[in-house]
XYZ file of C-alpha atoms in Angstrom:
771
model
C 174.011 132.544 126.013
C 173.001 129.913 123.553
C 169.479 129.637 122.858
C 169.060 125.814 123.459
C 171.449 123.070 125.032
C 170.312 119.333 125.029
C 169.614 117.572 128.251
C 173.233 115.611 128.365
C 175.040 119.042 128.045
C 173.291 120.090 131.189
C 173.983 116.661 132.723
C 177.818 117.291 132.073
C 177.369 121.007 133.650
C 175.551 119.308 136.488
C 178.367 116.933 136.841
C 180.981 119.866 137.559
C 179.032 121.903 140.265
C 180.112 118.506 142.467
C 183.839 119.017 141.472
C 185.105 120.853 144.547
C 188.691 121.151 142.354
C 187.206 123.025 139.467
C 184.596 125.306 140.950
C 182.031 126.284 138.441
C 182.148 129.866 137.202
C 179.316 132.177 137.559
C 178.714 132.250 133.779
C 178.307 128.464 133.750
C 176.097 128.659 136.439
C 173.964 131.156 134.947
C 173.858 129.296 131.881
C 172.869 126.052 133.498
C 170.050 128.005 135.554
C 168.705 129.772 132.278
C 168.374 126.676 130.391
C 166.808 124.540 133.189
C 163.856 127.429 133.850
C 161.564 125.189 131.726
C 162.744 121.876 132.689
C 163.264 122.462 136.227
C 161.834 125.787 137.694
C 162.769 125.064 141.189
C 166.324 124.009 140.415
C 167.059 126.911 138.154
C 165.494 129.770 140.968
C 168.170 127.781 143.506
C 171.045 127.884 140.952
C 169.857 131.533 139.894
C 169.994 132.546 144.000
C 173.636 131.243 144.348
C 174.689 133.028 141.374
C 173.631 136.237 142.689
C 175.269 135.542 146.435
C 178.559 135.002 144.263
C 178.151 137.677 142.132
C 177.524 140.248 145.196
C 180.612 139.105 146.641
C 182.893 139.504 143.437
C 185.167 142.206 142.699
C 182.955 144.270 140.498
C 179.825 143.632 143.159
C 178.548 147.148 142.307
C 179.235 147.452 138.657
C 176.246 146.654 136.282
C 177.595 143.136 134.496
C 176.261 141.012 131.596
C 175.305 138.320 134.247
C 172.892 140.816 136.609
C 171.182 141.668 133.388
C 170.596 137.831 132.774
C 169.883 136.967 136.239
C 167.021 139.991 136.300
C 165.541 138.502 133.067
C 165.631 134.981 134.333
C 163.275 136.060 137.494
C 161.047 137.478 134.770
C 160.899 134.108 132.714
C 160.328 132.079 136.104
C 157.299 134.334 136.922
C 155.837 134.185 133.494
C 155.845 130.435 133.716
C 154.284 130.338 136.813
C 151.637 133.053 135.514
C 151.979 134.833 138.460
C 152.411 138.643 138.928
C 152.845 139.224 135.123
C 153.152 143.146 135.836
C 156.193 142.127 137.723
C 157.434 139.770 135.161
C 157.222 142.741 132.455
C 159.014 145.153 134.941
C 161.847 142.843 135.393
C 162.167 142.187 131.859
C 162.274 145.820 130.867
C 164.856 146.383 133.543
C 166.761 143.647 131.393
C 165.972 145.211 128.174
C 167.330 148.516 129.415
C 170.537 146.905 130.877
C 171.200 145.057 127.580
C 170.952 148.333 125.810
C 173.784 150.045 127.865
C 175.998 147.086 128.011
C 175.554 146.442 123.880
C 174.127 143.224 124.396
C 172.209 142.156 121.364
C 171.578 138.527 122.067
C 170.441 139.659 125.423
C 168.109 142.325 124.100
C 166.786 139.625 121.952
C 165.398 137.296 124.759
C 164.312 140.290 126.703
C 162.132 141.044 123.936
C 160.936 137.678 123.455
C 159.980 137.747 127.155
C 158.161 140.635 126.764
C 156.476 139.001 123.680
C 155.206 136.101 125.787
C 153.785 138.444 128.527
C 151.881 140.313 125.561
C 150.529 137.010 124.621
C 149.733 135.965 128.437
C 147.675 139.023 128.797
C 145.936 138.463 125.364
C 147.857 141.546 123.539
C 148.581 139.822 120.255
C 149.369 142.637 118.151
C 151.954 143.971 120.555
C 153.331 140.593 120.963
C 154.191 140.599 117.203
C 155.792 143.566 117.633
C 157.869 142.372 120.296
C 159.000 139.499 118.310
C 159.750 141.932 115.369
C 162.234 143.714 117.661
C 163.751 140.429 118.806
C 164.166 139.591 115.219
C 166.361 142.685 115.145
C 168.151 142.203 117.686
C 169.012 138.675 117.054
C 170.165 139.697 113.348
C 172.506 142.432 115.163
C 174.023 139.674 117.367
C 174.585 137.668 114.387
C 172.259 134.562 115.910
C 170.752 132.970 113.057
C 168.874 130.432 115.409
C 167.025 132.951 117.498
C 166.327 134.918 114.358
C 164.785 132.197 112.922
C 162.474 131.302 115.749
C 161.510 134.892 116.479
C 160.556 134.995 112.708
C 158.303 131.690 113.090
C 156.764 132.762 116.351
C 155.676 135.971 114.738
C 154.528 133.898 111.778
C 152.552 131.525 113.979
C 151.018 134.522 115.886
C 150.012 136.151 112.515
C 148.173 132.964 111.871
C 145.902 133.730 114.537
C 144.959 137.181 114.447
C 145.029 137.479 110.643
C 144.653 134.172 108.896
C 144.403 135.574 105.588
C 148.083 137.254 106.098
C 149.414 134.214 107.734
C 148.407 131.936 104.952
C 150.278 134.034 102.381
C 153.170 134.114 104.650
C 153.463 130.614 104.204
C 155.689 128.211 106.331
C 159.143 126.750 105.639
C 159.559 123.995 102.985
C 160.730 120.535 103.358
C 164.114 121.386 102.221
C 164.305 124.672 104.437
C 163.353 122.390 107.168
C 166.104 120.001 106.561
C 168.561 123.051 107.331
C 167.186 123.965 110.786
C 168.573 123.112 114.129
C 166.050 120.917 116.244
C 165.136 124.295 118.295
C 164.238 126.028 115.375
C 162.339 123.118 113.525
C 160.150 122.562 116.720
C 158.317 125.958 115.797
C 158.404 125.211 111.934
C 156.815 122.292 112.654
C 153.991 123.868 114.641
C 153.490 126.603 112.148
C 153.015 124.361 109.452
C 150.626 122.325 111.648
C 148.869 125.173 112.434
C 148.307 126.190 108.368
C 147.289 122.651 107.916
C 144.914 122.473 110.477
C 143.326 126.150 109.154
C 143.170 123.927 105.991
C 141.001 121.343 107.314
C 144.232 118.878 106.521
C 144.115 117.640 109.913
C 146.294 114.454 109.332
C 148.987 116.487 108.442
C 148.448 119.002 111.462
C 148.515 116.100 113.920
C 151.792 114.823 112.076
C 153.612 118.302 112.147
C 152.644 118.824 115.851
C 153.586 115.305 116.946
C 156.968 116.423 115.710
C 156.925 119.725 117.438
C 156.397 118.062 120.722
C 159.253 115.526 120.305
C 161.787 118.389 119.378
C 160.437 121.033 121.884
C 161.008 118.368 124.422
C 164.804 117.269 123.284
C 165.668 121.239 122.873
C 164.424 122.112 126.623
C 161.210 124.100 125.224
C 158.865 122.444 127.420
C 156.136 125.206 127.073
C 156.069 124.806 123.153
C 156.070 120.877 123.846
C 153.029 120.795 125.745
C 151.037 123.200 123.435
C 152.082 121.100 120.600
C 150.783 117.898 122.347
C 147.728 119.777 122.801
C 147.195 121.091 119.494
C 148.239 117.764 118.127
C 145.278 116.067 120.052
C 142.984 118.868 118.786
C 143.773 117.815 115.180
C 143.155 114.364 116.012
C 140.103 115.472 117.406
C 138.650 116.889 114.296
C 139.639 113.294 112.388
C 137.051 111.413 115.198
C 140.050 110.050 116.937
C 138.925 111.095 120.348
C 140.701 108.021 122.304
C 143.981 108.559 120.455
C 143.482 112.328 120.849
C 143.204 111.678 125.089
C 146.536 109.733 125.023
C 148.837 112.855 123.518
C 146.384 115.103 125.877
C 147.117 112.983 128.775
C 150.564 113.437 127.788
C 150.733 116.814 127.919
C 148.813 117.508 130.771
C 151.088 115.188 132.910
C 153.955 117.294 131.805
C 152.182 120.736 132.448
C 151.471 119.341 136.356
C 154.647 117.832 136.899
C 156.159 121.327 136.294
C 153.618 123.115 137.801
C 152.443 125.311 134.677
C 149.002 126.277 135.745
C 148.449 128.078 131.960
C 149.071 124.704 130.318
C 147.310 122.622 133.043
C 144.088 124.826 132.552
C 144.328 124.755 128.652
C 144.764 120.844 129.011
C 141.913 120.595 131.268
C 139.784 122.304 128.765
C 141.018 120.360 125.679
C 140.187 117.190 127.898
C 136.663 118.429 128.515
C 135.960 119.185 124.914
C 136.995 115.780 123.955
C 134.838 113.941 126.741
C 132.063 116.169 125.171
C 132.483 115.042 121.758
C 132.843 111.475 123.057
C 129.236 111.818 124.552
C 130.452 112.017 128.414
C 129.041 115.025 129.513
C 128.857 114.976 132.960
C 133.131 114.240 133.227
C 133.230 116.878 130.658
C 131.689 119.224 132.608
C 133.833 118.335 135.857
C 137.000 118.877 133.627
C 135.783 122.156 132.223
C 134.787 123.977 135.441
C 138.397 122.743 136.577
C 139.732 124.389 133.842
C 137.804 127.661 134.148
C 138.234 128.052 137.779
C 142.358 127.580 137.326
C 142.092 129.835 134.093
C 140.072 132.673 135.825
C 142.865 133.174 138.206
C 145.359 134.139 135.265
C 144.981 136.724 132.539
C 142.250 136.253 130.089
C 144.405 134.974 127.099
C 143.645 133.146 124.032
C 143.317 129.991 126.325
C 140.511 131.173 128.297
C 138.608 132.196 125.311
C 138.856 128.456 123.932
C 137.695 127.221 127.534
C 134.512 129.434 127.514
C 134.004 128.611 123.735
C 134.128 124.805 124.844
C 131.837 125.534 128.069
C 129.517 127.342 125.778
C 129.197 124.203 123.719
C 128.588 121.927 126.279
C 125.852 124.108 127.721
C 124.113 123.721 124.347
C 124.580 120.132 124.256
C 122.959 119.834 127.693
C 120.366 122.655 127.022
C 121.737 124.725 129.764
C 120.700 127.831 127.943
C 121.546 130.333 130.899
C 124.816 128.810 131.090
C 125.594 129.204 127.287
C 124.489 132.725 127.148
C 126.400 133.531 130.377
C 129.761 132.041 128.749
C 129.114 133.634 125.102
C 128.480 137.041 126.633
C 132.053 136.853 128.056
C 133.661 135.633 125.330
C 132.441 137.778 122.528
C 133.980 140.717 123.686
C 137.165 139.108 124.483
C 137.801 137.596 120.836
C 137.300 141.257 119.630
C 139.745 142.760 122.214
C 142.281 140.340 121.758
C 141.928 139.950 117.825
C 140.900 136.158 117.776
C 138.777 136.092 114.429
C 138.377 132.313 114.524
C 136.981 132.374 117.886
C 134.756 135.214 117.201
C 133.158 133.548 114.030
C 132.414 130.485 116.821
C 130.883 132.750 119.185
C 128.436 134.519 117.169
C 127.639 131.201 115.284
C 127.140 129.615 118.548
C 125.303 132.730 120.028
C 122.978 132.254 116.556
C 122.421 128.870 117.815
C 121.379 129.963 121.221
C 118.958 132.884 120.188
C 116.971 130.186 118.053
C 116.461 128.094 120.673
C 114.938 130.762 122.868
C 112.920 132.045 119.599
C 114.797 135.188 119.219
C 115.011 134.737 115.299
C 116.123 138.278 114.357
C 118.938 138.544 116.413
C 119.727 135.041 115.806
C 119.647 135.769 112.210
C 122.009 138.526 112.668
C 124.673 136.935 114.377
C 124.700 133.924 111.989
C 125.263 136.537 108.965
C 128.312 138.480 110.935
C 129.664 134.732 111.536
C 129.612 134.313 107.810
C 131.011 137.926 106.635
C 133.592 137.196 109.497
C 134.578 133.766 107.535
C 134.637 135.585 104.153
C 136.759 138.287 105.207
C 139.155 135.658 107.272
C 139.216 133.447 104.111
C 138.366 130.273 106.037
C 136.556 128.598 103.540
C 135.229 125.819 106.145
C 133.796 128.551 108.617
C 131.848 129.721 105.563
C 130.519 126.221 104.984
C 129.447 126.010 108.680
C 127.767 129.700 108.870
C 125.989 129.067 105.742
C 124.431 125.789 106.987
C 123.753 127.732 110.413
C 121.590 130.296 108.358
C 119.641 127.840 106.285
C 118.971 125.634 109.362
C 117.362 129.220 110.597
C 115.533 129.824 107.479
C 114.255 126.199 107.357
C 113.184 125.962 110.975
C 111.341 129.477 111.647
C 110.210 130.165 108.290
C 112.273 132.919 107.272
C 112.329 134.298 103.823
C 115.212 134.802 101.618
C 116.721 138.793 101.179
C 115.054 138.741 97.678
C 111.616 137.352 99.329
C 112.554 133.972 98.373
C 110.557 131.209 100.081
C 111.947 129.828 103.456
C 112.435 126.200 101.829
C 113.963 128.154 98.698
C 116.069 130.319 100.915
C 117.443 127.531 102.685
C 118.183 125.522 99.361
C 120.151 128.369 97.986
C 122.495 128.530 101.178
C 123.167 125.065 101.356
C 123.816 124.940 97.740
C 126.733 127.823 98.240
C 127.568 125.909 101.144
C 128.231 122.876 98.524
C 130.020 124.816 96.038
C 132.451 126.409 98.678
C 133.123 122.541 99.784
C 133.758 121.371 95.971
C 136.150 124.031 95.618
C 138.271 123.186 98.624
C 141.161 120.899 96.955
C 141.284 117.665 99.297
C 138.496 118.395 100.985
C 135.946 115.643 101.666
C 132.107 116.771 101.699
C 130.607 115.652 104.913
C 127.243 113.542 104.783
C 125.206 115.933 106.714
C 125.604 118.617 104.169
C 123.842 116.213 101.701
C 121.253 115.148 104.067
C 120.511 118.664 104.644
C 120.030 119.483 101.058
C 118.158 116.079 100.680
C 115.422 117.061 103.655
C 115.043 120.540 102.104
C 114.560 118.735 98.393
C 111.797 116.423 100.074
C 110.002 119.491 101.644
C 109.850 120.966 98.266
C 108.594 117.785 96.493
C 111.566 116.690 94.770
C 111.490 113.062 96.045
C 113.793 111.627 93.286
C 116.728 114.348 94.130
C 116.285 113.501 97.970
C 116.960 109.874 97.416
C 120.315 110.779 95.381
C 121.262 113.128 97.644
C 120.866 110.403 100.639
C 122.983 108.091 98.412
C 125.890 110.484 97.701
C 125.410 111.428 101.567
C 126.532 107.649 102.588
C 129.259 107.415 99.717
C 130.757 110.785 101.364
C 130.798 108.997 104.851
C 132.439 105.715 103.644
C 134.804 107.988 101.735
C 135.583 110.340 104.502
C 136.251 107.079 106.761
C 138.484 106.005 104.655
C 140.257 109.339 104.146
C 140.424 109.522 108.034
C 142.385 106.039 108.235
C 144.640 107.411 105.501
C 145.511 110.301 107.249
C 146.108 108.509 110.805
C 148.435 106.227 108.906
C 149.890 109.731 107.422
C 150.265 111.374 110.829
C 151.939 108.041 112.378
C 154.341 107.556 109.167
C 154.963 111.453 109.625
C 156.266 111.011 113.311
C 158.051 107.715 112.703
C 160.031 109.816 110.127
C 160.670 112.686 112.343
C 161.962 110.287 115.049
C 163.990 108.297 112.663
C 165.518 111.966 111.228
C 166.377 112.840 115.255
C 167.866 109.080 115.621
C 169.953 109.374 112.639
C 170.784 113.192 113.517
C 172.038 111.754 117.234
C 173.975 108.867 115.566
C 176.241 111.278 113.255
C 176.583 113.732 116.672
C 177.694 110.661 118.527
C 180.058 109.724 115.878
C 181.686 113.111 115.653
C 182.660 112.538 119.482
C 183.379 108.852 119.505
C 185.887 108.554 116.151
C 188.837 109.946 118.740
C 187.779 107.100 121.302
C 187.080 103.518 120.944
C 186.297 101.870 117.717
C 184.237 99.339 119.855
C 181.967 101.873 121.314
C 181.256 103.027 117.515
C 180.429 99.589 116.539
C 177.628 99.381 119.656
C 176.151 102.196 118.164
C 175.739 101.145 114.601
C 174.415 97.750 115.674
C 172.117 99.656 117.902
C 170.590 101.830 115.064
C 170.458 98.721 112.907
C 168.221 97.003 115.105
C 165.979 100.305 115.493
C 165.879 100.370 111.596
C 164.808 96.691 111.572
C 162.161 97.691 114.213
C 160.908 100.463 112.152
C 160.731 98.663 109.027
C 158.670 96.007 111.000
C 156.432 98.965 111.975
C 155.778 100.185 108.868
C 155.149 96.622 107.400
C 152.599 96.060 110.067
C 150.966 99.632 109.749
C 150.667 99.393 105.889
C 149.210 95.797 105.971
C 146.448 96.986 108.436
C 145.783 99.822 106.393
C 145.557 97.865 102.667
C 143.671 95.313 103.785
C 141.303 97.886 105.954
C 139.565 99.395 102.769
C 138.932 95.882 100.804
C 137.606 94.470 103.897
C 135.699 97.739 105.061
C 133.975 97.765 101.511
C 132.978 94.218 101.691
C 131.299 94.639 105.121
C 129.469 97.524 103.538
C 128.234 95.760 100.967
C 127.166 92.683 102.693
C 125.498 94.596 105.695
C 123.684 97.034 102.686
C 122.496 93.854 101.251
C 121.345 91.824 104.224
C 119.337 95.090 105.052
C 117.303 95.213 101.611
C 116.829 91.404 101.973
C 115.180 91.889 105.399
C 113.181 94.921 103.708
C 112.545 92.532 100.721
C 111.322 89.736 103.176
C 108.699 92.219 105.147
C 107.435 93.449 101.941
C 106.663 89.764 100.544
C 105.214 88.836 104.076
C 102.899 91.795 104.351
C 101.995 91.255 100.450
C 102.956 94.617 99.715
C 105.880 93.875 97.450
C 105.635 95.395 94.030
C 107.723 94.514 91.029
C 109.416 97.650 91.118
C 110.657 96.545 94.715
C 111.756 93.669 93.340
C 113.862 94.648 90.219
C 115.430 97.536 92.990
C 116.519 94.696 94.981
C 117.861 92.823 92.117
C 119.817 95.812 91.080
C 121.162 96.299 94.759
C 121.870 92.873 95.152
C 123.895 92.656 91.715
C 126.024 95.562 92.976
C 126.686 94.360 96.080
C 127.712 90.958 94.904
C 130.050 92.723 92.677
C 131.466 94.942 95.198
C 131.958 91.952 97.657
C 133.820 89.841 94.721
C 136.099 92.925 94.256
C 136.975 93.528 97.298
C 137.785 89.984 98.492
C 139.671 89.696 94.953
C 141.857 92.680 95.824
C 142.428 91.282 99.690
C 143.338 88.107 98.327
C 145.930 89.766 96.017
C 147.425 91.501 98.768
C 147.646 88.573 101.063
C 149.609 86.773 98.085
C 151.706 89.652 98.068
C 152.342 89.754 101.616
C 153.405 85.818 101.578
C 155.797 86.781 98.628
C 157.588 89.283 101.569
C 157.692 86.467 103.953
C 159.174 83.671 101.320
C 161.889 82.003 103.007
C 165.176 82.179 100.813
C 165.708 78.484 101.474
C 162.571 77.103 100.958
C 163.079 75.935 97.077
C 166.057 73.512 95.979
C 168.513 75.445 93.695
C 168.373 74.346 90.275
C 170.476 75.389 87.066
C 168.313 76.847 84.064
C 168.870 78.927 81.163
C 167.664 82.732 81.224
C 166.679 83.249 77.645
C 163.592 80.695 77.604
C 162.405 82.184 80.622
C 162.405 85.907 79.441
C 160.911 84.947 76.305
C 157.694 83.223 77.936
C 157.463 86.594 80.166
C 157.368 88.665 77.152
C 154.814 86.364 75.580
C 152.555 86.844 78.477
C 152.753 90.733 78.325
C 152.529 91.046 74.620
C 148.689 91.381 74.437
C 148.398 94.195 77.156
C 151.311 95.922 75.388
C 150.011 96.190 72.289
C 146.552 97.518 73.933
C 148.833 100.077 75.213
C 150.721 100.880 72.060
C 153.775 99.817 73.666
C 156.365 97.852 71.524
C 158.128 95.003 73.157
C 161.993 93.698 72.504
C 164.108 91.326 74.022
C 167.980 91.570 73.417
C 170.173 88.909 74.071
C 173.781 87.626 73.088
C 174.359 84.744 71.052
C 176.093 82.475 74.133
C 173.516 80.698 76.227
C 173.366 82.252 79.855
C 172.824 79.655 82.465
C 171.999 80.366 85.921
C 171.637 78.926 89.252
C 169.211 79.584 91.782
C 165.393 79.641 91.974
C 163.491 80.372 88.391
C 160.280 81.054 90.032
C 161.749 83.959 92.125
C 163.302 85.374 89.001
C 160.288 84.935 86.928
C 158.397 87.178 89.743
C 160.993 89.799 89.577
C 160.452 90.328 86.047
C 156.689 90.046 86.539
C 157.043 92.880 88.563
C 159.161 95.288 86.803
C 157.375 94.735 83.670
C 153.984 95.264 85.328
C 155.088 98.441 86.971
C 156.666 99.565 83.522
C 153.329 99.030 81.964
C 151.609 100.981 84.808
C 153.674 103.900 85.611
C 156.279 104.290 82.514
C 153.867 105.746 79.959
C 151.244 107.649 81.702
C 150.028 110.365 79.317
C 151.580 108.592 76.333
C 150.109 106.652 73.428
C 153.229 105.164 72.296
C 156.660 103.988 73.690
C 159.111 100.764 73.658
C 159.948 98.726 76.223
C 163.156 96.155 76.147
C 164.027 93.483 78.130
C 167.863 93.265 77.937
C 170.035 90.321 78.973
C 173.653 90.892 79.311
C 176.594 88.180 79.450
C 178.678 87.480 82.642
C 180.922 89.949 84.040
C 182.738 90.321 86.773
C 179.823 90.504 89.450
C 177.925 87.872 87.521
C 175.367 88.122 84.789
C 172.893 91.109 84.347
C 169.250 91.740 83.128
C 167.827 95.340 82.573
C 164.145 96.388 81.842
C 164.465 99.386 79.919
C 161.861 102.169 78.777
C 161.747 105.397 77.124
C 158.674 106.577 79.390
C 158.043 109.538 81.535
C 160.717 108.724 83.875
C 161.081 109.096 87.746
C 160.963 112.212 89.531
C 164.753 112.946 91.543
C 162.321 113.121 94.807
C 160.613 109.831 94.416
C 164.054 107.933 93.104
C 165.394 107.000 96.324
C 162.093 105.752 97.695
C 160.727 103.270 95.064
C 161.863 100.237 96.954
C 159.982 101.307 100.056
C 157.144 99.200 100.770
C 153.630 100.803 100.249
C 155.202 103.512 98.571
C 153.382 104.423 95.344
C 152.383 107.654 93.435
C 149.288 106.170 92.190
C 147.268 105.057 95.576
C 143.727 104.882 94.700
C 144.413 103.652 90.985
C 145.036 100.236 91.890
C 148.538 100.290 92.897
C 149.337 99.218 96.513
C 153.334 100.273 96.462
C 154.355 96.492 97.250
C 155.618 95.487 93.581
C 158.845 97.144 93.351
C 159.811 96.339 97.007
C 158.863 92.510 96.425
C 160.852 92.807 93.399
C 163.754 93.901 95.478
C 163.021 91.520 98.243
C 163.143 88.730 95.817
C 166.526 89.956 94.009
C 168.371 90.347 97.011
C 167.099 88.179 99.633
C 165.933 84.977 97.416
C 168.357 85.363 94.404
C 171.376 86.693 96.308
C 172.054 89.539 93.954
C 170.672 93.642 93.727
C 168.286 95.465 92.005
C 169.057 99.184 91.285
C 167.311 101.909 89.212
C 168.409 104.573 87.005
C 166.069 107.314 85.722
C 165.667 110.807 84.257
C 162.569 112.810 83.385
C 161.417 112.464 80.140
C 164.188 110.045 79.052
C 162.675 106.847 80.867
C 164.130 104.269 83.134
C 166.311 101.111 83.578
C 165.931 98.930 86.404
C 168.878 96.491 86.271
C 168.967 93.040 88.326
C 172.700 91.773 88.956
C 173.037 87.999 89.989
C 175.829 86.373 91.452
C 177.665 84.011 89.159
C 176.378 80.292 89.033
C 178.290 78.109 91.634
C 179.315 74.469 91.387
C 176.826 72.265 92.597
C 177.037 69.036 94.561
C 177.593 65.981 92.219
C 178.949 67.759 89.390
């Protein structure tokens, strides 16, 4: 029995059922039912009943057979998917396991242990689930099924991250190279594990992208439960990026699948996620309705992790609505569940929320104890973000209730120390952007201590942090979409290769049609990348300009009010001039950046036939280009040289296009080739006409290009120096002009530490009309 089968294979098997001349064997009917169990449970149940009838009427109806064991296991799976009679599902799986052991069927044992692990997970027995997954891995290895072994190992690693985040992070996730060698069914679990670890590291852009990929692969391989869970998890990551509307789209997609296939656990989890998203959007009454429906549905099922998550969301909603009794009831139910089921992340949240509740109720001592317990739990699990949140909660308690510190510090000083610890932890996280709220909390405490100047500086840092977070969120959203596109493209290419292998023996006409379809998809994908890149690149300078303009407008209005009330001081006027100068400078730089980007985008849309062809000598053009770069090169310690043959090289084409190509290549070399070096050499070389026409080379002896980047240097918006002035368009424009406008080619060769060589191959001059 294969672990997964594609939809098109199942369609072939379904079609074989309607062939009276070739009755489908029991084994094939059973395999069809097994692989339909998540795709179409009712159809799977009908086929299983037909297989049982055929098996009972067979010659070995009294003997134990592999088919009967698989049918028992299928019954257990169908009960499990419906989350009803889990004890019955467990008994059926155990019966099947015993039968597979007697029959010596290692792959059957593996699937039986997998089913038992899922039963454990549904009942909230996380440690037992990992033990069952370990047995499944051993059985898969014994049966020589590498795909099943990889899946069970990834499942075990995934659930380990929930019950023991420190060990989960130490275990890690598959690399890109390992992922490339996995089947789609295995890759679905690999992407989910990578997404979970990214989310625990607060890298929610990567988390969303990985989980989107997991959903796509889960659907493609018939792992519907995995796909639905991945969709909800992707929405959760998007919520953390404050992309609530986009989160709702993914949530609705996953929830529709759960309802269509009548999966109560997934439906309940989806309703809970929907309620949490509505709460974050400030739509509290719709959130209440969604969460009430979720809890009503989940209470009928064993109280697993999804039920705990729904309770957590309900408690947060009650606190927002100031319904303290409802919050207390939910947290009182949640807290023991998180301990019994080993969910440290949910336990930390429950302690922190309960501390907030006790604080509102005036129960200061229990609130302080719970907040400290949340902090200790975050430290034990190594979750830095949870430590920051717990420190902020403790600081708020000290500040609001006038609590002294552990060493007798005054309340304000104790709160300051806790917030400074939180800030130090935030700075220690690579890639983490400190939230503006933390700076504001520190500013408020310093203001209370009378340090107004430091409070003002922190307020300014808070404003800058918010702007940076907005820009970073935009980058992460773009990253999520780009990774999803890359996954879809990889899947399309894999599907294309599979079709080619099948169709080579058939008609060449079908092959040509498939290739044309893929070419069109690539064109559309390139257009999508270009549009997304244009929007992203323009968004930053325009956003900076809007911020500067609004700040300037606000300061002008403030100054006007001060002037009208005759309360304006010289210091106010000086501060206004300083802010106005800074705002004008930011506006000018932002608009110049936007104008430069627009100019580059226009080059991408250049019409190859828009300029007349003309003959021109190449050497004078090259000399002119190098003359324009000598000053910048000398300042950077770069020696420029020109090598050319004695015979004059004359081309026919558009000299301005060649000039722009050389401009981009020389610019690129000065920016990238000599990073970290004080001197270097850059040579522009003209080579005489060969069989393919004249060639020009731009060669440096710099640091070279990393092998993993070499194939992407001409891709639009690819740059290793984003945020340092690079837009990722220069080499793409050069390649576009060299190929589409000049009719030649542009290639690159490079070796790390040895330098790079970009070579332009141009077509030989043609005879012009009138010559």
